[in-house]
Amino acid sequence: RWHVGEFRCTACAVGFTDRAVAPAAELGIVRTELTLRNLDSDLSKPLAFELATQLAHGGQARASGSVQPQPLALRGKVDLDRLDLRALQPYIEPLVNLSLVSAKASARGELALEGTAREPVALARWKGRMALDDLRTQDQLNQAEFVRFKGLSFDGSAVTWRPTALQADLGQVALDGFDGRVIINGNG
C-alpha cells in the first residue's frame, strides 16, 4: 500500500506520435502545470486534480476537479480556449476528402463521467458552452474552399451520453458568417 499527499509537475511537456493513422499524428502539450492530491494504491479513493496547459499545436486547456479511478467517477470543471483542431487532420483524412485549413474549438463547463465494473464509461455528462471558431475547410480533390464560418456556438448546452442513448439540449445556437459550396464531380 502507498499514498502520496501531493504530486506536482511544473513546466512539463509531453508529446507523442500516433502511427496508427497515416500520415502520423503529432500531438503534445507544453508548459503544463499539473497537481494531483491524495494519490493512493486503493483506486476506489478519489483524488483531486488541477491542470493548466498549452497544446503544442495551439490553444490552452484548464481543468480541475476530482476523479475516482475504479469504478470511474469524475467531476470537473473544464475550460478549453481556441484549441487548434488541424492536429486532428490525420484522423479526418481517411473518412472524408476534406482538409481543415483552420478550426479552433473552445468549451467552458462541467464534465462528469461514471463507470461500472461492466462499462468503463457508462455515463458522460456535459453542461456549459461549446464553440467552433474560424472554421475553413477545403475539398481535397480540387482544392476548392468547401465550408467556412466565423463562429458556431452552443450556449447553455446540456449533453448526456450512455452506451445506448444520447440526449442533447444544445441551448442557444448561433452561427456567424457561414459560407458553403456544393461540389459535384463527374465520377461521384
Short mmCIF file of C-alpha atoms in Angstrom, two decimals:
data_model
loop_
_atom_site.label_atom_id
_atom_site.label_comp_id
_atom_site.label_asym_id
_atom_site.label_seq_id
_atom_site.Cartn_x
_atom_site.Cartn_y
_atom_site.Cartn_z
CA ARG A 1 0.00 0.00 0.00
CA TRP A 2 1.11 3.51 -0.74
CA HIS A 3 -0.23 7.06 -0.52
CA VAL A 4 1.09 10.33 -1.98
CA GLY A 5 -0.30 13.51 -0.44
CA GLU A 6 0.60 15.75 -3.37
CA PHE A 7 2.31 15.30 -6.74
CA ARG A 8 3.27 18.32 -8.87
CA CYS A 9 4.61 18.60 -12.36
CA THR A 10 5.64 22.13 -13.31
CA ALA A 11 6.76 23.31 -16.74
CA CYS A 12 6.15 19.80 -18.09
CA ALA A 13 5.86 18.81 -21.72
CA VAL A 14 4.56 15.58 -23.23
CA GLY A 15 4.49 14.66 -26.90
CA PHE A 16 3.57 11.56 -28.79
CA THR A 17 3.24 10.30 -32.33
CA ASP A 18 0.27 8.15 -33.35
CA ARG A 19 1.48 6.00 -36.24
CA ALA A 20 -1.81 4.07 -36.36
CA VAL A 21 -3.03 6.74 -38.79
CA ALA A 22 -1.43 8.00 -42.00
CA PRO A 23 0.03 10.50 -42.04
CA ALA A 24 1.14 10.05 -38.43
CA ALA A 25 -0.50 12.40 -35.92
CA GLU A 26 1.87 14.51 -33.83
CA LEU A 27 0.19 15.60 -30.60
CA GLY A 28 1.53 17.18 -27.45
CA ILE A 29 1.20 19.55 -24.54
CA VAL A 30 3.74 22.14 -23.41
CA ARG A 31 4.11 24.48 -20.44
CA THR A 32 1.97 22.19 -18.31
CA GLU A 33 1.20 22.65 -14.65
CA LEU A 34 -0.34 19.54 -13.08
CA THR A 35 -1.20 18.93 -9.43
CA LEU A 36 -2.62 15.66 -8.09
CA ARG A 37 -3.63 15.28 -4.45
CA ASN A 38 -4.33 12.13 -2.40
CA LEU A 39 -2.99 9.52 -4.80
CA ASP A 40 -3.47 6.09 -3.30
CA SER A 41 -2.92 2.45 -4.22
CA ASP A 42 -6.62 1.97 -3.36
CA LEU A 43 -8.15 3.04 -6.69
CA SER A 44 -11.61 3.39 -5.13
CA LYS A 45 -10.42 6.52 -3.29
CA PRO A 46 -10.93 9.84 -5.09
CA LEU A 47 -8.05 12.15 -5.90
CA ALA A 48 -8.12 15.86 -6.70
CA PHE A 49 -6.56 17.29 -9.86
CA GLU A 50 -5.68 20.69 -11.32
CA LEU A 51 -4.33 21.08 -14.84
CA ALA A 52 -3.27 24.12 -16.86
CA THR A 53 -1.56 23.52 -20.19
CA GLN A 54 -0.93 24.78 -23.67
CA LEU A 55 -1.30 22.43 -26.60
CA ALA A 56 1.67 22.11 -28.93
CA HIS A 57 -0.46 23.00 -31.98
CA GLY A 58 -2.12 25.96 -30.27
CA GLY A 59 -4.75 26.61 -27.65
CA GLN A 60 -4.96 26.34 -23.90
CA ALA A 61 -6.72 23.94 -21.54
CA ARG A 62 -7.58 24.14 -17.86
CA ALA A 63 -9.33 21.51 -15.78
CA SER A 64 -9.92 20.89 -12.10
CA GLY A 65 -11.98 18.52 -10.02
CA SER A 66 -11.88 15.04 -8.56
CA VAL A 67 -11.63 11.57 -10.01
CA GLN A 68 -12.08 8.11 -8.57
CA PRO A 69 -10.21 5.69 -10.87
CA GLN A 70 -12.20 2.48 -10.15
CA PRO A 71 -15.03 2.44 -10.78
CA LEU A 72 -14.65 5.66 -12.74
CA ALA A 73 -16.27 8.72 -11.17
CA LEU A 74 -15.06 12.09 -12.43
CA ARG A 75 -16.45 15.54 -11.65
CA GLY A 76 -14.65 18.51 -13.06
CA LYS A 77 -14.66 22.00 -14.49
CA VAL A 78 -13.19 22.37 -17.97
CA ASP A 79 -12.03 25.47 -19.82
CA LEU A 80 -10.69 24.94 -23.36
CA ASP A 81 -9.61 28.06 -25.24
CA ARG A 82 -9.12 28.02 -29.02
CA LEU A 83 -7.68 24.52 -29.41
CA ASP A 84 -6.28 24.19 -32.94
CA LEU A 85 -8.10 21.21 -34.46
CA ARG A 86 -5.81 20.97 -37.50
CA ALA A 87 -3.77 18.49 -35.46
CA LEU A 88 -6.68 16.05 -35.95
CA GLN A 89 -6.38 16.05 -39.77
CA PRO A 90 -4.80 12.54 -39.87
CA TYR A 91 -7.95 11.18 -38.18
CA ILE A 92 -10.31 13.02 -40.57
CA GLU A 93 -8.49 12.25 -43.81
CA PRO A 94 -9.44 8.54 -44.12
CA LEU A 95 -13.13 9.39 -43.67
CA VAL A 96 -13.69 12.39 -45.98
CA ASN A 97 -11.87 14.24 -48.76
CA LEU A 98 -11.66 17.37 -46.66
CA SER A 99 -8.76 19.41 -45.28
CA LEU A 100 -9.02 21.57 -42.19
CA VAL A 101 -7.43 24.86 -43.18
CA SER A 102 -8.47 26.43 -39.87
CA ALA A 103 -10.59 25.32 -36.90
CA LYS A 104 -10.48 26.47 -33.26
CA ALA A 105 -12.53 24.74 -30.54
CA SER A 106 -13.46 26.24 -27.20
CA ALA A 107 -15.55 24.96 -24.29
CA ARG A 108 -16.28 26.03 -20.75
CA GLY A 109 -18.40 23.99 -18.39
CA GLU A 110 -18.76 20.98 -16.15
CA LEU A 111 -17.91 17.41 -17.11
CA ALA A 112 -19.00 14.24 -15.30
CA LEU A 113 -18.01 10.66 -16.16
CA GLU A 114 -19.17 7.48 -14.45
CA GLY A 115 -18.19 3.87 -14.96
CA THR A 116 -19.16 0.46 -13.70
CA ALA A 117 -17.45 -2.93 -13.49
CA ARG A 118 -19.07 -3.84 -16.85
CA GLU A 119 -18.82 -0.47 -18.62
CA PRO A 120 -15.59 1.52 -18.09
CA VAL A 121 -17.57 4.62 -19.16
CA ALA A 122 -21.29 4.13 -18.58
CA LEU A 123 -22.26 7.82 -18.47
CA ALA A 124 -20.80 11.08 -19.72
CA ARG A 125 -22.46 14.41 -18.96
CA TRP A 126 -21.56 17.94 -20.14
CA LYS A 127 -23.11 21.26 -19.12
CA GLY A 128 -21.83 24.54 -20.44
CA ARG A 129 -20.73 26.34 -23.59
CA MET A 130 -19.13 24.87 -26.70
CA ALA A 131 -17.87 26.77 -29.73
CA LEU A 132 -16.12 26.21 -33.03
CA ASP A 133 -14.50 29.35 -34.46
CA ASP A 134 -12.63 30.29 -37.62
CA LEU A 135 -13.63 27.12 -39.49
CA ARG A 136 -12.29 26.90 -43.03
CA THR A 137 -12.29 23.63 -44.95
CA GLN A 138 -11.05 22.71 -48.39
CA ASP A 139 -12.09 19.92 -50.75
CA GLN A 140 -9.02 17.73 -51.31
CA LEU A 141 -9.97 16.66 -54.83
CA ASN A 142 -9.99 20.09 -56.45
CA GLN A 143 -8.51 22.30 -53.70
CA ALA A 144 -11.68 24.45 -53.61
CA GLU A 145 -12.94 26.08 -50.44
CA PHE A 146 -15.80 23.96 -49.14
CA VAL A 147 -17.28 25.29 -45.87
CA ARG A 148 -16.30 28.25 -43.72
CA PHE A 149 -17.77 30.28 -40.90
CA LYS A 150 -16.59 32.74 -38.28
CA GLY A 151 -18.29 31.02 -35.37
CA LEU A 152 -20.71 28.31 -34.28
CA SER A 153 -21.61 28.33 -30.60
CA PHE A 154 -23.87 26.39 -28.25
CA ASP A 155 -24.54 28.41 -25.08
CA GLY A 156 -26.21 26.61 -22.20
CA SER A 157 -25.81 23.15 -23.69
CA ALA A 158 -26.54 20.00 -21.70
CA VAL A 159 -25.46 16.68 -23.22
CA THR A 160 -25.79 13.23 -21.64
CA TRP A 161 -24.32 10.11 -23.25
CA ARG A 162 -24.88 6.49 -22.29
CA PRO A 163 -23.78 3.47 -24.36
CA THR A 164 -27.35 3.07 -25.62
CA ALA A 165 -28.55 6.68 -25.81
CA LEU A 166 -27.59 10.29 -26.42
CA GLN A 167 -29.65 13.14 -25.03
CA ALA A 168 -28.72 16.67 -26.09
CA ASP A 169 -30.10 20.11 -25.35
CA LEU A 170 -27.87 22.37 -27.41
CA GLY A 171 -29.12 25.52 -25.69
CA GLN A 172 -28.87 28.73 -27.67
CA VAL A 173 -27.27 28.04 -31.06
CA ALA A 174 -25.57 30.84 -33.02
CA LEU A 175 -23.89 30.65 -36.44
CA ASP A 176 -21.95 33.65 -37.75
CA GLY A 177 -20.51 34.23 -41.23
CA PHE A 178 -21.46 30.93 -42.89
CA ASP A 179 -20.42 30.23 -46.48
CA GLY A 180 -20.55 26.84 -48.20
CA ARG A 181 -20.34 25.21 -51.63
CA VAL A 182 -21.80 22.11 -53.20
CA ILE A 183 -19.15 20.36 -55.27
CA ILE A 184 -20.29 17.69 -57.74
CA ASN A 185 -17.69 15.64 -59.57
CA GLY A 186 -18.43 13.63 -62.69
CA ASN A 187 -17.22 10.42 -61.05
CA GLY A 188 -19.31 10.93 -57.89
#
